Amino acid sequence: MTGFYGRPTAAELVAAVAEFLEADVREATSGQVNFHARVAANALRIVERELLSPGDSDVRAALADLGFADEAALAASIRAGELDGRDDEVIACLRTLVKHRLAVSHPGYDSE
C-alpha cells in the first residue's frame, strides 16, 4: 500500500533508519554508542509497527461499544465508577486495548 505522500512511506523511512542503526552503526561501534543505537532502533521498530498496524479500527470499535471516543474518557469513567456492573464489557474492551498495544510494542508476546 502506498501512503498519501507516495513512496517511500513514513513506515519505510522509519524502517530504513532502524536498519541503518541495527546494521551499520551497531557493527561500527561498541559500548554506550552501540547500546544507544540499539535502543533507538528498537524505538523506531515500535513506530514502524504502529504505522503499519491494522488494529486501530478494533480499538476504536471496542471503545465505541462502551460509548467512548478515546482511552482517556474510558479511564475517567472507570475512575468515576460509571461502569460499575459492566465488568464483562469493560474487561473485553481492555483486553482489546492491551492486545493492540502489545502487538505494537512487543510482537509475539501473546504467543509466548
PDB file of N, CA, C and O in Angstrom, residues 35-104:
ATOM      1  N   PHE A  35      24.893   0.625  22.496  1.00  0.00           N
ATOM      2  CA  PHE A  35      23.671   0.442  23.275  1.00  0.00           C
ATOM      3  C   PHE A  35      22.608   1.460  22.859  1.00  0.00           C
ATOM      4  O   PHE A  35      21.450   1.108  22.644  1.00  0.00           O
ATOM      5  N   HIS A  36      23.003   2.710  22.729  1.00  0.00           N
ATOM      6  CA  HIS A  36      22.045   3.747  22.347  1.00  0.00           C
ATOM      7  C   HIS A  36      21.515   3.525  20.927  1.00  0.00           C
ATOM      8  O   HIS A  36      20.337   3.807  20.649  1.00  0.00           O
ATOM      9  N   ALA A  37      22.350   3.013  20.035  1.00  0.00           N
ATOM     10  CA  ALA A  37      21.886   2.685  18.682  1.00  0.00           C
ATOM     11  C   ALA A  37      20.847   1.567  18.744  1.00  0.00           C
ATOM     12  O   ALA A  37      19.847   1.602  18.018  1.00  0.00           O
ATOM     13  N   ARG A  38      21.066   0.597  19.617  1.00  0.00           N
ATOM     14  CA  ARG A  38      20.098  -0.494  19.774  1.00  0.00           C
ATOM     15  C   ARG A  38      18.774   0.029  20.317  1.00  0.00           C
ATOM     16  O   ARG A  38      17.689  -0.340  19.840  1.00  0.00           O
ATOM     17  N   VAL A  39      18.829   0.882  21.325  1.00  0.00           N
ATOM     18  CA  VAL A  39      17.610   1.459  21.902  1.00  0.00           C
ATOM     19  C   VAL A  39      16.868   2.278  20.853  1.00  0.00           C
ATOM     20  O   VAL A  39      15.647   2.164  20.699  1.00  0.00           O
ATOM     21  N   ALA A  40      17.605   3.097  20.094  1.00  0.00           N
ATOM     22  CA  ALA A  40      16.980   3.922  19.057  1.00  0.00           C
ATOM     23  C   ALA A  40      16.350   3.052  17.971  1.00  0.00           C
ATOM     24  O   ALA A  40      15.230   3.331  17.509  1.00  0.00           O
ATOM     25  N   ALA A  41      17.037   1.999  17.566  1.00  0.00           N
ATOM     26  CA  ALA A  41      16.489   1.091  16.550  1.00  0.00           C
ATOM     27  C   ALA A  41      15.227   0.411  17.060  1.00  0.00           C
ATOM     28  O   ALA A  41      14.240   0.290  16.318  1.00  0.00           O
ATOM     29  N   ASN A  42      15.223  -0.011  18.320  1.00  0.00           N
ATOM     30  CA  ASN A  42      14.028  -0.639  18.893  1.00  0.00           C
ATOM     31  C   ASN A  42      12.871   0.344  18.928  1.00  0.00           C
ATOM     32  O   ASN A  42      11.725  -0.019  18.630  1.00  0.00           O
ATOM     33  N   ALA A  43      13.141   1.594  19.290  1.00  0.00           N
ATOM     34  CA  ALA A  43      12.088   2.612  19.312  1.00  0.00           C
ATOM     35  C   ALA A  43      11.526   2.831  17.908  1.00  0.00           C
ATOM     36  O   ALA A  43      10.306   2.944  17.721  1.00  0.00           O
ATOM     37  N   LEU A  44      12.400   2.863  16.923  1.00  0.00           N
ATOM     38  CA  LEU A  44      11.940   3.045  15.541  1.00  0.00           C
ATOM     39  C   LEU A  44      11.125   1.851  15.061  1.00  0.00           C
ATOM     40  O   LEU A  44      10.154   2.018  14.312  1.00  0.00           O
ATOM     41  N   ARG A  45      11.484   0.650  15.475  1.00  0.00           N
ATOM     42  CA  ARG A  45      10.711  -0.540  15.094  1.00  0.00           C
ATOM     43  C   ARG A  45       9.304  -0.481  15.694  1.00  0.00           C
ATOM     44  O   ARG A  45       8.338  -0.893  15.066  1.00  0.00           O
ATOM     45  N   ILE A  46       9.187   0.055  16.908  1.00  0.00           N
ATOM     46  CA  ILE A  46       7.862   0.224  17.517  1.00  0.00           C
ATOM     47  C   ILE A  46       7.050   1.223  16.696  1.00  0.00           C
ATOM     48  O   ILE A  46       5.872   0.987  16.396  1.00  0.00           O
ATOM     49  N   VAL A  47       7.674   2.327  16.305  1.00  0.00           N
ATOM     50  CA  VAL A  47       6.983   3.335  15.482  1.00  0.00           C
ATOM     51  C   VAL A  47       6.572   2.716  14.150  1.00  0.00           C
ATOM     52  O   VAL A  47       5.446   2.930  13.683  1.00  0.00           O
ATOM     53  N   GLU A  48       7.454   1.941  13.546  1.00  0.00           N
ATOM     54  CA  GLU A  48       7.139   1.274  12.276  1.00  0.00           C
ATOM     55  C   GLU A  48       5.909   0.378  12.424  1.00  0.00           C
ATOM     56  O   GLU A  48       4.981   0.434  11.605  1.00  0.00           O
ATOM     57  N   ARG A  49       5.893  -0.449  13.478  1.00  0.00           N
ATOM     58  CA  ARG A  49       4.743  -1.334  13.684  1.00  0.00           C
ATOM     59  C   ARG A  49       3.472  -0.534  13.942  1.00  0.00           C
ATOM     60  O   ARG A  49       2.393  -0.908  13.491  1.00  0.00           O
ATOM     61  N   GLU A  50       3.598   0.573  14.660  1.00  0.00           N
ATOM     62  CA  GLU A  50       2.425   1.408  14.915  1.00  0.00           C
ATOM     63  C   GLU A  50       1.884   1.990  13.610  1.00  0.00           C
ATOM     64  O   GLU A  50       0.672   2.022  13.381  1.00  0.00           O
ATOM     65  N   LEU A  51       2.779   2.434  12.743  1.00  0.00           N
ATOM     66  CA  LEU A  51       2.355   2.998  11.462  1.00  0.00           C
ATOM     67  C   LEU A  51       1.681   1.951  10.570  1.00  0.00           C
ATOM     68  O   LEU A  51       0.785   2.269   9.798  1.00  0.00           O
ATOM     69  N   LEU A  52       2.134   0.715  10.683  1.00  0.00           N
ATOM     70  CA  LEU A  52       1.605  -0.364   9.840  1.00  0.00           C
ATOM     71  C   LEU A  52       0.452  -1.127  10.490  1.00  0.00           C
ATOM     72  O   LEU A  52      -0.145  -1.994   9.861  1.00  0.00           O
ATOM     73  N   SER A  53       0.137  -0.805  11.724  1.00  0.00           N
ATOM     74  CA  SER A  53      -0.846  -1.563  12.487  1.00  0.00           C
ATOM     75  C   SER A  53      -2.253  -1.446  11.910  1.00  0.00           C
ATOM     76  O   SER A  53      -2.795  -0.355  11.788  1.00  0.00           O
ATOM     77  N   PRO A  54      -2.858  -2.586  11.601  1.00  0.00           N
ATOM     78  CA  PRO A  54      -4.229  -2.567  11.109  1.00  0.00           C
ATOM     79  C   PRO A  54      -5.259  -2.593  12.238  1.00  0.00           C
ATOM     80  O   PRO A  54      -6.446  -2.493  12.006  1.00  0.00           O
ATOM     81  N   GLY A  55      -4.809  -2.705  13.497  1.00  0.00           N
ATOM     82  CA  GLY A  55      -5.715  -2.922  14.611  1.00  0.00           C
ATOM     83  C   GLY A  55      -6.394  -1.687  15.164  1.00  0.00           C
ATOM     84  O   GLY A  55      -7.167  -1.785  16.108  1.00  0.00           O
ATOM     85  N   ASP A  56      -6.095  -0.519  14.630  1.00  0.00           N
ATOM     86  CA  ASP A  56      -6.702   0.701  15.173  1.00  0.00           C
ATOM     87  C   ASP A  56      -8.224   0.660  15.114  1.00  0.00           C
ATOM     88  O   ASP A  56      -8.891   1.158  16.019  1.00  0.00           O
ATOM     89  N   SER A  57      -8.772   0.074  14.071  1.00  0.00           N
ATOM     90  CA  SER A  57     -10.229   0.025  13.956  1.00  0.00           C
ATOM     91  C   SER A  57     -10.831  -0.860  15.048  1.00  0.00           C
ATOM     92  O   SER A  57     -11.916  -0.572  15.552  1.00  0.00           O
ATOM     93  N   ASP A  58     -10.113  -1.919  15.442  1.00  0.00           N
ATOM     94  CA  ASP A  58     -10.579  -2.779  16.533  1.00  0.00           C
ATOM     95  C   ASP A  58     -10.628  -1.998  17.843  1.00  0.00           C
ATOM     96  O   ASP A  58     -11.560  -2.152  18.630  1.00  0.00           O
ATOM     97  N   VAL A  59      -9.611  -1.179  18.068  1.00  0.00           N
ATOM     98  CA  VAL A  59      -9.547  -0.380  19.291  1.00  0.00           C
ATOM     99  C   VAL A  59     -10.682   0.639  19.308  1.00  0.00           C
ATOM    100  O   VAL A  59     -11.393   0.779  20.314  1.00  0.00           O
ATOM    101  N   ARG A  60     -10.858   1.332  18.198  1.00  0.00           N
ATOM    102  CA  ARG A  60     -11.945   2.317  18.123  1.00  0.00           C
ATOM    103  C   ARG A  60     -13.309   1.659  18.310  1.00  0.00           C
ATOM    104  O   ARG A  60     -14.182   2.190  18.996  1.00  0.00           O
ATOM    105  N   ALA A  61     -13.493   0.487  17.733  1.00  0.00           N
ATOM    106  CA  ALA A  61     -14.768  -0.235  17.868  1.00  0.00           C
ATOM    107  C   ALA A  61     -14.997  -0.675  19.311  1.00  0.00           C
ATOM    108  O   ALA A  61     -16.112  -0.570  19.826  1.00  0.00           O
ATOM    109  N   ALA A  62     -13.949  -1.165  19.967  1.00  0.00           N
ATOM    110  CA  ALA A  62     -14.083  -1.604  21.357  1.00  0.00           C
ATOM    111  C   ALA A  62     -14.461  -0.435  22.257  1.00  0.00           C
ATOM    112  O   ALA A  62     -15.315  -0.573  23.139  1.00  0.00           O
ATOM    113  N   LEU A  63     -13.842   0.707  22.029  1.00  0.00           N
ATOM    114  CA  LEU A  63     -14.176   1.902  22.802  1.00  0.00           C
ATOM    115  C   LEU A  63     -15.595   2.374  22.491  1.00  0.00           C
ATOM    116  O   LEU A  63     -16.362   2.713  23.388  1.00  0.00           O
ATOM    117  N   ALA A  64     -15.945   2.377  21.220  1.00  0.00           N
ATOM    118  CA  ALA A  64     -17.276   2.838  20.808  1.00  0.00           C
ATOM    119  C   ALA A  64     -18.375   1.946  21.375  1.00  0.00           C
ATOM    120  O   ALA A  64     -19.452   2.427  21.737  1.00  0.00           O
ATOM    121  N   ASP A  65     -18.102   0.639  21.475  1.00  0.00           N
ATOM    122  CA  ASP A  65     -19.089  -0.287  22.043  1.00  0.00           C
ATOM    123  C   ASP A  65     -19.464   0.093  23.479  1.00  0.00           C
ATOM    124  O   ASP A  65     -20.578  -0.168  23.923  1.00  0.00           O
ATOM    125  N   LEU A  66     -18.508   0.710  24.178  1.00  0.00           N
ATOM    126  CA  LEU A  66     -18.776   1.169  25.540  1.00  0.00           C
ATOM    127  C   LEU A  66     -19.252   2.626  25.571  1.00  0.00           C
ATOM    128  O   LEU A  66     -19.583   3.146  26.635  1.00  0.00           O
ATOM    129  N   GLY A  67     -19.233   3.283  24.408  1.00  0.00           N
ATOM    130  CA  GLY A  67     -19.701   4.662  24.327  1.00  0.00           C
ATOM    131  C   GLY A  67     -18.622   5.709  24.517  1.00  0.00           C
ATOM    132  O   GLY A  67     -18.927   6.839  24.909  1.00  0.00           O
ATOM    133  N   PHE A  68     -17.370   5.357  24.211  1.00  0.00           N
ATOM    134  CA  PHE A  68     -16.267   6.299  24.401  1.00  0.00           C
ATOM    135  C   PHE A  68     -15.509   6.535  23.102  1.00  0.00           C
ATOM    136  O   PHE A  68     -15.376   5.636  22.279  1.00  0.00           O
ATOM    137  N   ALA A  69     -14.994   7.741  22.958  1.00  0.00           N
ATOM    138  CA  ALA A  69     -14.227   8.103  21.765  1.00  0.00           C
ATOM    139  C   ALA A  69     -12.744   7.800  21.938  1.00  0.00           C
ATOM    140  O   ALA A  69     -12.027   7.621  20.951  1.00  0.00           O
ATOM    141  N   ASP A  70     -12.282   7.772  23.184  1.00  0.00           N
ATOM    142  CA  ASP A  70     -10.853   7.542  23.408  1.00  0.00           C
ATOM    143  C   ASP A  70     -10.609   6.896  24.770  1.00  0.00           C
ATOM    144  O   ASP A  70     -11.518   6.777  25.597  1.00  0.00           O
ATOM    145  N   GLU A  71      -9.364   6.486  24.981  1.00  0.00           N
ATOM    146  CA  GLU A  71      -8.997   5.806  26.218  1.00  0.00           C
ATOM    147  C   GLU A  71      -9.084   6.721  27.434  1.00  0.00           C
ATOM    148  O   GLU A  71      -9.397   6.255  28.533  1.00  0.00           O
ATOM    149  N   ALA A  72      -8.803   7.991  27.252  1.00  0.00           N
ATOM    150  CA  ALA A  72      -8.856   8.928  28.379  1.00  0.00           C
ATOM    151  C   ALA A  72     -10.276   9.008  28.946  1.00  0.00           C
ATOM    152  O   ALA A  72     -10.472   9.011  30.170  1.00  0.00           O
ATOM    153  N   ALA A  73     -11.255   9.056  28.077  1.00  0.00           N
ATOM    154  CA  ALA A  73     -12.649   9.110  28.525  1.00  0.00           C
ATOM    155  C   ALA A  73     -13.041   7.810  29.218  1.00  0.00           C
ATOM    156  O   ALA A  73     -13.750   7.831  30.237  1.00  0.00           O
ATOM    157  N   LEU A  74     -12.574   6.692  28.683  1.00  0.00           N
ATOM    158  CA  LEU A  74     -12.844   5.401  29.325  1.00  0.00           C
ATOM    159  C   LEU A  74     -12.229   5.362  30.720  1.00  0.00           C
ATOM    160  O   LEU A  74     -12.888   4.973  31.685  1.00  0.00           O
ATOM    161  N   ALA A  75     -10.977   5.779  30.835  1.00  0.00           N
ATOM    162  CA  ALA A  75     -10.295   5.763  32.131  1.00  0.00           C
ATOM    163  C   ALA A  75     -11.011   6.653  33.143  1.00  0.00           C
ATOM    164  O   ALA A  75     -11.195   6.263  34.298  1.00  0.00           O
ATOM    165  N   ALA A  76     -11.424   7.830  32.711  1.00  0.00           N
ATOM    166  CA  ALA A  76     -12.136   8.744  33.614  1.00  0.00           C
ATOM    167  C   ALA A  76     -13.447   8.127  34.093  1.00  0.00           C
ATOM    168  O   ALA A  76     -13.807   8.243  35.265  1.00  0.00           O
ATOM    169  N   SER A  77     -14.137   7.458  33.198  1.00  0.00           N
ATOM    170  CA  SER A  77     -15.404   6.827  33.550  1.00  0.00           C
ATOM    171  C   SER A  77     -15.198   5.664  34.521  1.00  0.00           C
ATOM    172  O   SER A  77     -15.987   5.471  35.440  1.00  0.00           O
ATOM    173  N   ILE A  78     -14.132   4.906  34.319  1.00  0.00           N
ATOM    174  CA  ILE A  78     -13.820   3.802  35.239  1.00  0.00           C
ATOM    175  C   ILE A  78     -13.503   4.372  36.622  1.00  0.00           C
ATOM    176  O   ILE A  78     -14.026   3.887  37.629  1.00  0.00           O
ATOM    177  N   ARG A  79     -12.660   5.418  36.656  1.00  0.00           N
ATOM    178  CA  ARG A  79     -12.310   6.037  37.944  1.00  0.00           C
ATOM    179  C   ARG A  79     -13.541   6.590  38.666  1.00  0.00           C
ATOM    180  O   ARG A  79     -13.638   6.513  39.890  1.00  0.00           O
ATOM    181  N   ALA A  80     -14.474   7.110  37.902  1.00  0.00           N
ATOM    182  CA  ALA A  80     -15.684   7.699  38.496  1.00  0.00           C
ATOM    183  C   ALA A  80     -16.709   6.645  38.894  1.00  0.00           C
ATOM    184  O   ALA A  80     -17.726   6.972  39.495  1.00  0.00           O
ATOM    185  N   GLY A  81     -16.448   5.382  38.555  1.00  0.00           N
ATOM    186  CA  GLY A  81     -17.377   4.316  38.909  1.00  0.00           C
ATOM    187  C   GLY A  81     -18.590   4.235  38.005  1.00  0.00           C
ATOM    188  O   GLY A  81     -19.563   3.548  38.326  1.00  0.00           O
ATOM    189  N   GLU A  82     -18.536   4.908  36.877  1.00  0.00           N
ATOM    190  CA  GLU A  82     -19.684   4.950  35.973  1.00  0.00           C
ATOM    191  C   GLU A  82     -19.918   3.645  35.226  1.00  0.00           C
ATOM    192  O   GLU A  82     -20.982   3.446  34.641  1.00  0.00           O
ATOM    193  N   LEU A  83     -18.942   2.763  35.241  1.00  0.00           N
ATOM    194  CA  LEU A  83     -19.080   1.491  34.522  1.00  0.00           C
ATOM    195  C   LEU A  83     -19.230   0.309  35.480  1.00  0.00           C
ATOM    196  O   LEU A  83     -19.140  -0.847  35.045  1.00  0.00           O
ATOM    197  N   ASP A  84     -19.452   0.600  36.739  1.00  0.00           N
ATOM    198  CA  ASP A  84     -19.669  -0.477  37.708  1.00  0.00           C
ATOM    199  C   ASP A  84     -20.854  -1.332  37.250  1.00  0.00           C
ATOM    200  O   ASP A  84     -21.868  -0.815  36.781  1.00  0.00           O
ATOM    201  N   GLY A  85     -20.679  -2.638  37.342  1.00  0.00           N
ATOM    202  CA  GLY A  85     -21.732  -3.552  36.912  1.00  0.00           C
ATOM    203  C   GLY A  85     -21.619  -3.963  35.458  1.00  0.00           C
ATOM    204  O   GLY A  85     -22.386  -4.796  34.991  1.00  0.00           O
ATOM    205  N   ARG A  86     -20.678  -3.373  34.737  1.00  0.00           N
ATOM    206  CA  ARG A  86     -20.473  -3.727  33.328  1.00  0.00           C
ATOM    207  C   ARG A  86     -19.089  -4.366  33.160  1.00  0.00           C
ATOM    208  O   ARG A  86     -18.416  -4.165  32.153  1.00  0.00           O
ATOM    209  N   ASP A  87     -18.710  -5.145  34.151  1.00  0.00           N
ATOM    210  CA  ASP A  87     -17.363  -5.703  34.198  1.00  0.00           C
ATOM    211  C   ASP A  87     -16.979  -6.476  32.940  1.00  0.00           C
ATOM    212  O   ASP A  87     -15.877  -6.309  32.422  1.00  0.00           O
ATOM    213  N   ASP A  88     -17.857  -7.343  32.467  1.00  0.00           N
ATOM    214  CA  ASP A  88     -17.534  -8.157  31.295  1.00  0.00           C
ATOM    215  C   ASP A  88     -17.248  -7.296  30.076  1.00  0.00           C
ATOM    216  O   ASP A  88     -16.302  -7.554  29.323  1.00  0.00           O
ATOM    217  N   GLU A  89     -18.051  -6.258  29.869  1.00  0.00           N
ATOM    218  CA  GLU A  89     -17.843  -5.357  28.734  1.00  0.00           C
ATOM    219  C   GLU A  89     -16.539  -4.577  28.865  1.00  0.00           C
ATOM    220  O   GLU A  89     -15.795  -4.422  27.893  1.00  0.00           O
ATOM    221  N   VAL A  90     -16.275  -4.093  30.066  1.00  0.00           N
ATOM    222  CA  VAL A  90     -15.049  -3.317  30.305  1.00  0.00           C
ATOM    223  C   VAL A  90     -13.822  -4.200  30.108  1.00  0.00           C
ATOM    224  O   VAL A  90     -12.853  -3.801  29.456  1.00  0.00           O
ATOM    225  N   ILE A  91     -13.870  -5.405  30.656  1.00  0.00           N
ATOM    226  CA  ILE A  91     -12.739  -6.325  30.526  1.00  0.00           C
ATOM    227  C   ILE A  91     -12.499  -6.672  29.055  1.00  0.00           C
ATOM    228  O   ILE A  91     -11.355  -6.706  28.599  1.00  0.00           O
ATOM    229  N   ALA A  92     -13.548  -6.909  28.290  1.00  0.00           N
ATOM    230  CA  ALA A  92     -13.390  -7.209  26.859  1.00  0.00           C
ATOM    231  C   ALA A  92     -12.722  -6.043  26.137  1.00  0.00           C
ATOM    232  O   ALA A  92     -11.823  -6.241  25.311  1.00  0.00           O
ATOM    233  N   CYS A  93     -13.148  -4.837  26.455  1.00  0.00           N
ATOM    234  CA  CYS A  93     -12.553  -3.645  25.847  1.00  0.00           C
ATOM    235  C   CYS A  93     -11.084  -3.526  26.234  1.00  0.00           C
ATOM    236  O   CYS A  93     -10.222  -3.293  25.376  1.00  0.00           O
ATOM    237  N   LEU A  94     -10.788  -3.675  27.512  1.00  0.00           N
ATOM    238  CA  LEU A  94      -9.408  -3.555  27.975  1.00  0.00           C
ATOM    239  C   LEU A  94      -8.517  -4.624  27.367  1.00  0.00           C
ATOM    240  O   LEU A  94      -7.361  -4.357  27.030  1.00  0.00           O
ATOM    241  N   ARG A  95      -9.040  -5.822  27.193  1.00  0.00           N
ATOM    242  CA  ARG A  95      -8.254  -6.881  26.534  1.00  0.00           C
ATOM    243  C   ARG A  95      -7.897  -6.484  25.103  1.00  0.00           C
ATOM    244  O   ARG A  95      -6.777  -6.717  24.650  1.00  0.00           O
ATOM    245  N   THR A  96      -8.850  -5.896  24.406  1.00  0.00           N
ATOM    246  CA  THR A  96      -8.587  -5.441  23.039  1.00  0.00           C
ATOM    247  C   THR A  96      -7.509  -4.359  23.024  1.00  0.00           C
ATOM    248  O   THR A  96      -6.581  -4.397  22.205  1.00  0.00           O
ATOM    249  N   LEU A  97      -7.611  -3.406  23.931  1.00  0.00           N
ATOM    250  CA  LEU A  97      -6.627  -2.320  24.007  1.00  0.00           C
ATOM    251  C   LEU A  97      -5.232  -2.854  24.327  1.00  0.00           C
ATOM    252  O   LEU A  97      -4.244  -2.464  23.685  1.00  0.00           O
ATOM    253  N   VAL A  98      -5.146  -3.744  25.309  1.00  0.00           N
ATOM    254  CA  VAL A  98      -3.847  -4.292  25.704  1.00  0.00           C
ATOM    255  C   VAL A  98      -3.266  -5.158  24.599  1.00  0.00           C
ATOM    256  O   VAL A  98      -2.072  -5.067  24.289  1.00  0.00           O
ATOM    257  N   LYS A  99      -4.091  -5.972  23.969  1.00  0.00           N
ATOM    258  CA  LYS A  99      -3.612  -6.830  22.876  1.00  0.00           C
ATOM    259  C   LYS A  99      -3.045  -5.984  21.738  1.00  0.00           C
ATOM    260  O   LYS A  99      -1.985  -6.293  21.186  1.00  0.00           O
ATOM    261  N   HIS A 100      -3.731  -4.890  21.415  1.00  0.00           N
ATOM    262  CA  HIS A 100      -3.252  -3.995  20.359  1.00  0.00           C
ATOM    263  C   HIS A 100      -1.914  -3.367  20.754  1.00  0.00           C
ATOM    264  O   HIS A 100      -0.983  -3.319  19.945  1.00  0.00           O
ATOM    265  N   ARG A 101      -1.820  -2.887  21.979  1.00  0.00           N
ATOM    266  CA  ARG A 101      -0.564  -2.268  22.433  1.00  0.00           C
ATOM    267  C   ARG A 101       0.585  -3.258  22.419  1.00  0.00           C
ATOM    268  O   ARG A 101       1.702  -2.923  22.027  1.00  0.00           O
ATOM    269  N   LEU A 102       0.335  -4.476  22.885  1.00  0.00           N
ATOM    270  CA  LEU A 102       1.393  -5.485  22.904  1.00  0.00           C
ATOM    271  C   LEU A 102       1.828  -5.871  21.495  1.00  0.00           C
ATOM    272  O   LEU A 102       3.010  -6.128  21.261  1.00  0.00           O
ATOM    273  N   ALA A 103       0.891  -5.916  20.567  1.00  0.00           N
ATOM    274  CA  ALA A 103       1.244  -6.252  19.181  1.00  0.00           C
ATOM    275  C   ALA A 103       2.217  -5.225  18.603  1.00  0.00           C
ATOM    276  O   ALA A 103       3.068  -5.563  17.785  1.00  0.00           O
ATOM    277  N   VAL A 104       2.097  -3.996  19.049  1.00  0.00           N
ATOM    278  CA  VAL A 104       2.984  -2.930  18.567  1.00  0.00           C
ATOM    279  C   VAL A 104       4.292  -2.910  19.358  1.00  0.00           C
ATOM    280  O   VAL A 104       5.373  -2.873  18.785  1.00  0.00           O
TER     281      VAL A 104
END
